[in-house]
Amino acid sequence: MGKFFRGLLISPGCIKLILNHCKRPLKQRKSPSSVRVSCSAAALRENVISFNHLHLLSVRTVISTQYPVVDHEFDAVVVGAGGAGLRAAFGLSEAGFNTACVTKLFPTRSHTVAAQGGINAALGNMEEDDWRWHFYDTVKGSDWLGDQDAIHYMTEQAPAAVVELENFGMPFSRTDDGKIYQRAFGGQSLKYGKGGQAHRCCCVADRTGHSLLHTLYGRSLRYDTSYFVEYFALDLLMENGECKGVIALCMEDGSIHRFRAQNTVIATGGYGRTYFSCTSAHTSTGDGNAMVTRAGLPCQDLEFVQFHPTGIYGAGCLITEGCRGEGGILINSEGERFMERYAPNAKDLASRDVVSRSMTIEIREGRGVGPEKDHVYLQLHHLPPQQLATRLPGISETAMIFAGVDVTKEPIPVLPTVHYNMGGVPTNYKGQVITYTEGADKVVPGLYACGEAACASVHGANRLGANSLLDLVVFGRACALTIAEEHKPGEKLSPLQPSAGEASVANLDKLRFANGSMRTSEIRLNMQKTMQTHAAVFRTGSVLKEGCDKMDDIYQTMDDLKTFDRGIVWNTDLVETLELQNLMLNAVQTINSAEQRKESRGAHAREDFKVLFFDESKVRHSSGNQGPRVWRKTCEEQNPSCLKSSVKYPQSVMIWGAMFCSSLVFLQTLGP
Amino acid sequence: MSRHSKLQKQVLALYRHFLRAARDKPGFVPRIRDEFRENAALKRSDVMHIEYLYRRGVRQLEQLRDANTKQLGSFSRHTKETGNQ
């Protein structure tokens, strides 16, 4: 099936890691031929390795490097402590499971805190609403690629999820009669698209993600989850296709920790940092996707990278869609509200891929603003200043700090910026990770995923605004519920090889002492610039192919890395290099899948395979023709560009979308 | 011989707590001894460093006491013999 990449570029000959675990005396041990011990007495004693004799290794010789490994046993381990991770962790604790939450950041520093817009839920506070209309909007917004089971689950659970958050203490903005304030957001309509703009995005001014994360964190302290903060998860411990835990590096003291658990939940977030300009934090490095790739499992829909229309030009900071929901408009150099031409009904509140493409076309046709005519303006000064102060205080400040603009007087310069990854670890609607073997979907036992890292796929080819925060809480809870259904707390763990995780530690060691010629930052910049140039809003076959080749070359330069910090305590050079490895895997898979997908769908717009629809009125709802000619592949064949001879390369990405046939049937029954 | 300073007493108490906590869990005791012996070489006047290590030790002790921590092993790398290493 092609070469499998195991994430490690060690050549087996010269360095071998052995686990000093067993109690057999020296004579019975067969030391492998590649391992030789130097002749000093102390070093000879090193060969006698067992728990009891560990103190004899106290002579710190230069040649020996030791990594202590602490073993932990839990019922469940959650990797990542953002919105989804926290919800899953305390959901599991609530169900009685002994849970560990391993995170490289303190929970309230996860990227969820930066979310601004809101959470969609058909509560019906502003006008009459129904979850089925939300369902329709999400399916349509995903460009018919979303998994309808998952979307059904999410939209039906949405009101309950929001009420639950409110009960946890989340300080939603309120209407005059005390109900949760819901604002208009992109892509939301009433009555299956016929009833005009829907107001169903529940928000907390413009800092919903911040409140959500802090609320969830506060709530999580009630339960007895064990938090392992600032532990960088290196790899999954897989055995016979089953996930048995995680191995992580404690950044504080440099020790390795193996968390053995019956159930592992991946909630590590997206990988915005593969691009030069993105709204994500520096820590959004796609660790979960990379761990899953190294475990030999496929990732889904990675080519769908959402470009948020309004990221500040230059800085890349996000200006929420809520601005447009409150009445903000996008204007070009002629002062024209150009979205009226591209989406006559929805105008500025069309879905994000439509708006991003419109902005890019305006800029390409020369109607951009600024000295280089390379961005557009977002105008808010026509709105009453009180409204700006109450509903959009955060972005007023952001615009002032990052663009030097007073939103009550001047427009904000904006540009489409990478914001979200629709793709990720493929799961079913229950949150169980699935793989595709022998022509069918198969659940990977012991592994679950939720949040941006997962691809359920609720967002399909394009995500609607405010659905992501909903996705986090609903599927975080879903993972916890699925685990509670299938397993019991206190279940005996299946046996694990004592040397599990050896390869990850070998990789770590190799990176720690890397002595090539290229710095981590150089390689990362190369990767980011390549992705930004070759896999942007509009993609062309030839440009993508060139990008794939360039990415291959950049990937090869990873062999030539140079790191500077040789210590093990708080070695941020090492951690950044590990993150770069993860980013590389994501970037390579993204650009290769973009090149392979020869159609335009959602956020993936191909110039040479144009099947685009901007105007909703062009989408026909008759039974035969549900919009554009849709073709999906169920599984990608071997990716020829990966088969370069000496490449230690990930296997090509297996890509498949949702059950297209079933989506046709379902929509027919829903329509008028 | 002067009496132990307060900080020294704290460190010794920590060492005792560590050994007690590690009694039933395989693999910890040698490493604890190793770490403490290595850091014993620190000068008395290097209070900042000692306090930092002490705080780190307290956190590690908490983790050791936790029922879910089971054992300690290690991965070692030995390089090839190149003559006079």
PDB file of N, CA, C and O in Angstrom, chain A residues 91-143:
ATOM      1  N   GLY A  91     -16.992  15.730  31.264  1.00  0.00           N
ATOM      2  CA  GLY A  91     -18.090  14.812  30.973  1.00  0.00           C
ATOM      3  C   GLY A  91     -17.741  13.399  31.418  1.00  0.00           C
ATOM      4  O   GLY A  91     -18.555  12.674  32.007  1.00  0.00           O
ATOM      5  N   LEU A  92     -16.488  13.004  31.153  1.00  0.00           N
ATOM      6  CA  LEU A  92     -16.048  11.677  31.555  1.00  0.00           C
ATOM      7  C   LEU A  92     -15.944  11.559  33.068  1.00  0.00           C
ATOM      8  O   LEU A  92     -16.348  10.557  33.654  1.00  0.00           O
ATOM      9  N   SER A  93     -15.411  12.615  33.691  1.00  0.00           N
ATOM     10  CA  SER A  93     -15.309  12.570  35.157  1.00  0.00           C
ATOM     11  C   SER A  93     -16.675  12.479  35.789  1.00  0.00           C
ATOM     12  O   SER A  93     -16.874  11.784  36.778  1.00  0.00           O
ATOM     13  N   GLU A  94     -17.611  13.184  35.176  1.00  0.00           N
ATOM     14  CA  GLU A  94     -18.985  13.159  35.690  1.00  0.00           C
ATOM     15  C   GLU A  94     -19.551  11.748  35.621  1.00  0.00           C
ATOM     16  O   GLU A  94     -20.300  11.312  36.491  1.00  0.00           O
ATOM     17  N   ALA A  95     -19.180  11.034  34.548  1.00  0.00           N
ATOM     18  CA  ALA A  95     -19.676   9.667  34.375  1.00  0.00           C
ATOM     19  C   ALA A  95     -18.903   8.675  35.234  1.00  0.00           C
ATOM     20  O   ALA A  95     -19.138   7.473  35.153  1.00  0.00           O
ATOM     21  N   GLY A  96     -17.973   9.166  36.025  1.00  0.00           N
ATOM     22  CA  GLY A  96     -17.279   8.288  36.961  1.00  0.00           C
ATOM     23  C   GLY A  96     -15.948   7.748  36.488  1.00  0.00           C
ATOM     24  O   GLY A  96     -15.330   6.940  37.170  1.00  0.00           O
ATOM     25  N   PHE A  97     -15.481   8.187  35.325  1.00  0.00           N
ATOM     26  CA  PHE A  97     -14.212   7.667  34.819  1.00  0.00           C
ATOM     27  C   PHE A  97     -13.047   8.419  35.432  1.00  0.00           C
ATOM     28  O   PHE A  97     -13.117   9.610  35.674  1.00  0.00           O
ATOM     29  N   ASN A  98     -11.986   7.695  35.660  1.00  0.00           N
ATOM     30  CA  ASN A  98     -10.755   8.280  36.152  1.00  0.00           C
ATOM     31  C   ASN A  98     -10.061   8.909  34.951  1.00  0.00           C
ATOM     32  O   ASN A  98      -9.519   8.206  34.101  1.00  0.00           O
ATOM     33  N   THR A  99     -10.115  10.218  34.853  1.00  0.00           N
ATOM     34  CA  THR A  99      -9.709  10.879  33.612  1.00  0.00           C
ATOM     35  C   THR A  99      -8.455  11.714  33.794  1.00  0.00           C
ATOM     36  O   THR A  99      -8.272  12.367  34.819  1.00  0.00           O
ATOM     37  N   ALA A 100      -7.619  11.699  32.773  1.00  0.00           N
ATOM     38  CA  ALA A 100      -6.457  12.588  32.744  1.00  0.00           C
ATOM     39  C   ALA A 100      -6.626  13.519  31.569  1.00  0.00           C
ATOM     40  O   ALA A 100      -7.121  13.111  30.523  1.00  0.00           O
ATOM     41  N   CYS A 101      -6.245  14.760  31.734  1.00  0.00           N
ATOM     42  CA  CYS A 101      -6.296  15.704  30.621  1.00  0.00           C
ATOM     43  C   CYS A 101      -4.879  16.202  30.385  1.00  0.00           C
ATOM     44  O   CYS A 101      -4.304  16.870  31.241  1.00  0.00           O
ATOM     45  N   VAL A 102      -4.322  15.849  29.235  1.00  0.00           N
ATOM     46  CA  VAL A 102      -2.936  16.196  28.917  1.00  0.00           C
ATOM     47  C   VAL A 102      -2.960  17.371  27.961  1.00  0.00           C
ATOM     48  O   VAL A 102      -3.560  17.292  26.899  1.00  0.00           O
ATOM     49  N   THR A 103      -2.314  18.469  28.323  1.00  0.00           N
ATOM     50  CA  THR A 103      -2.393  19.643  27.470  1.00  0.00           C
ATOM     51  C   THR A 103      -1.051  20.360  27.442  1.00  0.00           C
ATOM     52  O   THR A 103      -0.342  20.413  28.444  1.00  0.00           O
ATOM     53  N   LYS A 104      -0.714  20.935  26.291  1.00  0.00           N
ATOM     54  CA  LYS A 104       0.561  21.639  26.243  1.00  0.00           C
ATOM     55  C   LYS A 104       0.413  23.088  26.689  1.00  0.00           C
ATOM     56  O   LYS A 104       1.404  23.804  26.835  1.00  0.00           O
ATOM     57  N   LEU A 105      -0.855  23.502  26.863  1.00  0.00           N
ATOM     58  CA  LEU A 105      -1.103  24.870  27.317  1.00  0.00           C
ATOM     59  C   LEU A 105      -2.003  24.824  28.528  1.00  0.00           C
ATOM     60  O   LEU A 105      -2.783  23.893  28.676  1.00  0.00           O
ATOM     61  N   PHE A 106      -1.971  25.845  29.319  1.00  0.00           N
ATOM     62  CA  PHE A 106      -2.933  25.937  30.396  1.00  0.00           C
ATOM     63  C   PHE A 106      -4.319  26.032  29.755  1.00  0.00           C
ATOM     64  O   PHE A 106      -4.486  26.728  28.759  1.00  0.00           O
ATOM     65  N   PRO A 107      -5.348  25.362  30.318  1.00  0.00           N
ATOM     66  CA  PRO A 107      -6.656  25.316  29.662  1.00  0.00           C
ATOM     67  C   PRO A 107      -7.182  26.658  29.172  1.00  0.00           C
ATOM     68  O   PRO A 107      -7.681  26.742  28.052  1.00  0.00           O
ATOM     69  N   THR A 108      -7.055  27.699  29.967  1.00  0.00           N
ATOM     70  CA  THR A 108      -7.645  28.951  29.509  1.00  0.00           C
ATOM     71  C   THR A 108      -6.793  29.669  28.473  1.00  0.00           C
ATOM     72  O   THR A 108      -7.157  30.756  28.029  1.00  0.00           O
ATOM     73  N   ARG A 109      -5.674  29.079  28.098  1.00  0.00           N
ATOM     74  CA  ARG A 109      -4.857  29.667  27.038  1.00  0.00           C
ATOM     75  C   ARG A 109      -5.045  28.962  25.715  1.00  0.00           C
ATOM     76  O   ARG A 109      -4.400  29.302  24.727  1.00  0.00           O
ATOM     77  N   SER A 110      -5.909  27.948  25.691  1.00  0.00           N
ATOM     78  CA  SER A 110      -6.146  27.250  24.426  1.00  0.00           C
ATOM     79  C   SER A 110      -6.803  28.207  23.447  1.00  0.00           C
ATOM     80  O   SER A 110      -7.390  29.206  23.830  1.00  0.00           O
ATOM     81  N   HIS A 111      -6.718  27.873  22.167  1.00  0.00           N
ATOM     82  CA  HIS A 111      -7.151  28.832  21.164  1.00  0.00           C
ATOM     83  C   HIS A 111      -8.652  29.107  21.166  1.00  0.00           C
ATOM     84  O   HIS A 111      -9.096  30.090  20.569  1.00  0.00           O
ATOM     85  N   THR A 112      -9.429  28.250  21.843  1.00  0.00           N
ATOM     86  CA  THR A 112     -10.871  28.517  21.952  1.00  0.00           C
ATOM     87  C   THR A 112     -11.118  29.900  22.530  1.00  0.00           C
ATOM     88  O   THR A 112     -12.121  30.554  22.230  1.00  0.00           O
ATOM     89  N   VAL A 113     -10.188  30.368  23.350  1.00  0.00           N
ATOM     90  CA  VAL A 113     -10.395  31.641  24.036  1.00  0.00           C
ATOM     91  C   VAL A 113     -10.475  32.797  23.042  1.00  0.00           C
ATOM     92  O   VAL A 113     -11.031  33.848  23.348  1.00  0.00           O
ATOM     93  N   ALA A 114      -9.913  32.598  21.851  1.00  0.00           N
ATOM     94  CA  ALA A 114      -9.900  33.685  20.880  1.00  0.00           C
ATOM     95  C   ALA A 114     -11.175  33.754  20.043  1.00  0.00           C
ATOM     96  O   ALA A 114     -11.356  34.703  19.287  1.00  0.00           O
ATOM     97  N   ALA A 115     -12.045  32.768  20.162  1.00  0.00           N
ATOM     98  CA  ALA A 115     -13.258  32.783  19.340  1.00  0.00           C
ATOM     99  C   ALA A 115     -14.113  33.973  19.734  1.00  0.00           C
ATOM    100  O   ALA A 115     -14.247  34.292  20.908  1.00  0.00           O
ATOM    101  N   GLN A 116     -14.652  34.612  18.723  1.00  0.00           N
ATOM    102  CA  GLN A 116     -15.384  35.837  19.026  1.00  0.00           C
ATOM    103  C   GLN A 116     -16.880  35.733  18.818  1.00  0.00           C
ATOM    104  O   GLN A 116     -17.669  36.214  19.610  1.00  0.00           O
ATOM    105  N   GLY A 117     -17.274  35.078  17.705  1.00  0.00           N
ATOM    106  CA  GLY A 117     -18.648  35.213  17.228  1.00  0.00           C
ATOM    107  C   GLY A 117     -19.756  34.779  18.158  1.00  0.00           C
ATOM    108  O   GLY A 117     -20.491  35.609  18.688  1.00  0.00           O
ATOM    109  N   GLY A 118     -19.892  33.462  18.331  1.00  0.00           N
ATOM    110  CA  GLY A 118     -21.036  33.019  19.108  1.00  0.00           C
ATOM    111  C   GLY A 118     -21.310  31.555  18.869  1.00  0.00           C
ATOM    112  O   GLY A 118     -20.531  30.868  18.214  1.00  0.00           O
ATOM    113  N   ILE A 119     -22.438  31.077  19.439  1.00  0.00           N
ATOM    114  CA  ILE A 119     -22.843  29.676  19.273  1.00  0.00           C
ATOM    115  C   ILE A 119     -24.233  29.670  18.658  1.00  0.00           C
ATOM    116  O   ILE A 119     -25.144  30.317  19.179  1.00  0.00           O
ATOM    117  N   ASN A 120     -24.352  28.917  17.589  1.00  0.00           N
ATOM    118  CA  ASN A 120     -25.673  28.831  16.971  1.00  0.00           C
ATOM    119  C   ASN A 120     -26.567  27.868  17.713  1.00  0.00           C
ATOM    120  O   ASN A 120     -26.145  26.763  18.040  1.00  0.00           O
ATOM    121  N   ALA A 121     -27.808  28.276  17.964  1.00  0.00           N
ATOM    122  CA  ALA A 121     -28.782  27.326  18.537  1.00  0.00           C
ATOM    123  C   ALA A 121     -30.166  27.843  18.228  1.00  0.00           C
ATOM    124  O   ALA A 121     -30.409  29.047  18.329  1.00  0.00           O
ATOM    125  N   ALA A 122     -31.055  26.940  17.855  1.00  0.00           N
ATOM    126  CA  ALA A 122     -32.404  27.347  17.472  1.00  0.00           C
ATOM    127  C   ALA A 122     -33.274  27.505  18.710  1.00  0.00           C
ATOM    128  O   ALA A 122     -34.232  26.770  18.916  1.00  0.00           O
ATOM    129  N   LEU A 123     -32.912  28.513  19.517  1.00  0.00           N
ATOM    130  CA  LEU A 123     -33.682  28.729  20.747  1.00  0.00           C
ATOM    131  C   LEU A 123     -34.970  29.462  20.469  1.00  0.00           C
ATOM    132  O   LEU A 123     -35.945  29.333  21.202  1.00  0.00           O
ATOM    133  N   GLY A 124     -34.964  30.298  19.413  1.00  0.00           N
ATOM    134  CA  GLY A 124     -36.182  31.017  19.062  1.00  0.00           C
ATOM    135  C   GLY A 124     -36.442  32.219  19.934  1.00  0.00           C
ATOM    136  O   GLY A 124     -37.595  32.582  20.177  1.00  0.00           O
ATOM    137  N   ASN A 125     -35.378  32.884  20.415  1.00  0.00           N
ATOM    138  CA  ASN A 125     -35.612  34.050  21.271  1.00  0.00           C
ATOM    139  C   ASN A 125     -35.907  35.310  20.492  1.00  0.00           C
ATOM    140  O   ASN A 125     -36.559  36.228  21.004  1.00  0.00           O
ATOM    141  N   MET A 126     -35.373  35.410  19.282  1.00  0.00           N
ATOM    142  CA  MET A 126     -35.555  36.653  18.534  1.00  0.00           C
ATOM    143  C   MET A 126     -36.731  36.540  17.580  1.00  0.00           C
ATOM    144  O   MET A 126     -37.365  37.513  17.250  1.00  0.00           O
ATOM    145  N   GLU A 127     -36.936  35.356  17.072  1.00  0.00           N
ATOM    146  CA  GLU A 127     -38.084  35.113  16.201  1.00  0.00           C
ATOM    147  C   GLU A 127     -38.322  33.615  16.249  1.00  0.00           C
ATOM    148  O   GLU A 127     -37.530  32.889  16.831  1.00  0.00           O
ATOM    149  N   GLU A 128     -39.369  33.179  15.628  1.00  0.00           N
ATOM    150  CA  GLU A 128     -39.654  31.740  15.664  1.00  0.00           C
ATOM    151  C   GLU A 128     -38.551  30.978  14.953  1.00  0.00           C
ATOM    152  O   GLU A 128     -38.067  31.390  13.901  1.00  0.00           O
ATOM    153  N   ASP A 129     -38.143  29.887  15.532  1.00  0.00           N
ATOM    154  CA  ASP A 129     -37.012  29.158  14.967  1.00  0.00           C
ATOM    155  C   ASP A 129     -37.222  27.656  15.156  1.00  0.00           C
ATOM    156  O   ASP A 129     -37.959  27.221  16.037  1.00  0.00           O
ATOM    157  N   ASP A 130     -36.511  26.894  14.324  1.00  0.00           N
ATOM    158  CA  ASP A 130     -36.643  25.441  14.382  1.00  0.00           C
ATOM    159  C   ASP A 130     -35.280  24.825  14.096  1.00  0.00           C
ATOM    160  O   ASP A 130     -34.564  25.293  13.214  1.00  0.00           O
ATOM    161  N   TRP A 131     -34.900  23.781  14.805  1.00  0.00           N
ATOM    162  CA  TRP A 131     -33.572  23.195  14.592  1.00  0.00           C
ATOM    163  C   TRP A 131     -33.437  22.624  13.197  1.00  0.00           C
ATOM    164  O   TRP A 131     -32.337  22.511  12.656  1.00  0.00           O
ATOM    165  N   ARG A 132     -34.566  22.275  12.587  1.00  0.00           N
ATOM    166  CA  ARG A 132     -34.470  21.717  11.237  1.00  0.00           C
ATOM    167  C   ARG A 132     -34.011  22.766  10.249  1.00  0.00           C
ATOM    168  O   ARG A 132     -33.349  22.460   9.268  1.00  0.00           O
ATOM    169  N   TRP A 133     -34.335  24.046  10.480  1.00  0.00           N
ATOM    170  CA  TRP A 133     -33.866  25.110   9.591  1.00  0.00           C
ATOM    171  C   TRP A 133     -32.361  25.298   9.766  1.00  0.00           C
ATOM    172  O   TRP A 133     -31.633  25.503   8.807  1.00  0.00           O
ATOM    173  N   HIS A 134     -31.926  25.186  10.991  1.00  0.00           N
ATOM    174  CA  HIS A 134     -30.490  25.247  11.286  1.00  0.00           C
ATOM    175  C   HIS A 134     -29.779  24.079  10.607  1.00  0.00           C
ATOM    176  O   HIS A 134     -28.707  24.233  10.019  1.00  0.00           O
ATOM    177  N   PHE A 135     -30.406  22.917  10.677  1.00  0.00           N
ATOM    178  CA  PHE A 135     -29.869  21.730  10.028  1.00  0.00           C
ATOM    179  C   PHE A 135     -29.704  21.977   8.531  1.00  0.00           C
ATOM    180  O   PHE A 135     -28.644  21.740   7.945  1.00  0.00           O
ATOM    181  N   TYR A 136     -30.754  22.480   7.901  1.00  0.00           N
ATOM    182  CA  TYR A 136     -30.700  22.765   6.473  1.00  0.00           C
ATOM    183  C   TYR A 136     -29.576  23.743   6.154  1.00  0.00           C
ATOM    184  O   TYR A 136     -28.795  23.549   5.222  1.00  0.00           O
ATOM    185  N   ASP A 137     -29.485  24.814   6.931  1.00  0.00           N
ATOM    186  CA  ASP A 137     -28.448  25.812   6.681  1.00  0.00           C
ATOM    187  C   ASP A 137     -27.058  25.205   6.780  1.00  0.00           C
ATOM    188  O   ASP A 137     -26.175  25.494   5.978  1.00  0.00           O
ATOM    189  N   THR A 138     -26.870  24.352   7.781  1.00  0.00           N
ATOM    190  CA  THR A 138     -25.546  23.749   7.964  1.00  0.00           C
ATOM    191  C   THR A 138     -25.218  22.806   6.828  1.00  0.00           C
ATOM    192  O   THR A 138     -24.094  22.799   6.312  1.00  0.00           O
ATOM    193  N   VAL A 139     -26.193  22.010   6.414  1.00  0.00           N
ATOM    194  CA  VAL A 139     -25.931  21.069   5.316  1.00  0.00           C
ATOM    195  C   VAL A 139     -25.606  21.835   4.038  1.00  0.00           C
ATOM    196  O   VAL A 139     -24.666  21.523   3.313  1.00  0.00           O
ATOM    197  N   LYS A 140     -26.390  22.881   3.806  1.00  0.00           N
ATOM    198  CA  LYS A 140     -26.146  23.662   2.590  1.00  0.00           C
ATOM    199  C   LYS A 140     -24.818  24.394   2.691  1.00  0.00           C
ATOM    200  O   LYS A 140     -24.046  24.478   1.754  1.00  0.00           O
ATOM    201  N   GLY A 141     -24.543  24.937   3.864  1.00  0.00           N
ATOM    202  CA  GLY A 141     -23.296  25.667   4.063  1.00  0.00           C
ATOM    203  C   GLY A 141     -22.079  24.777   3.876  1.00  0.00           C
ATOM    204  O   GLY A 141     -21.038  25.214   3.401  1.00  0.00           O
ATOM    205  N   SER A 142     -22.238  23.499   4.228  1.00  0.00           N
ATOM    206  CA  SER A 142     -21.115  22.577   4.071  1.00  0.00           C
ATOM    207  C   SER A 142     -20.941  22.145   2.632  1.00  0.00           C
ATOM    208  O   SER A 142     -20.132  21.262   2.337  1.00  0.00           O
ATOM    209  N   ASP A 143     -21.738  22.742   1.759  1.00  0.00           N
ATOM    210  CA  ASP A 143     -21.694  22.401   0.331  1.00  0.00           C
ATOM    211  C   ASP A 143     -21.971  20.920   0.124  1.00  0.00           C
ATOM    212  O   ASP A 143     -21.314  20.264  -0.685  1.00  0.00           O
TER     213      ASP A 143
END
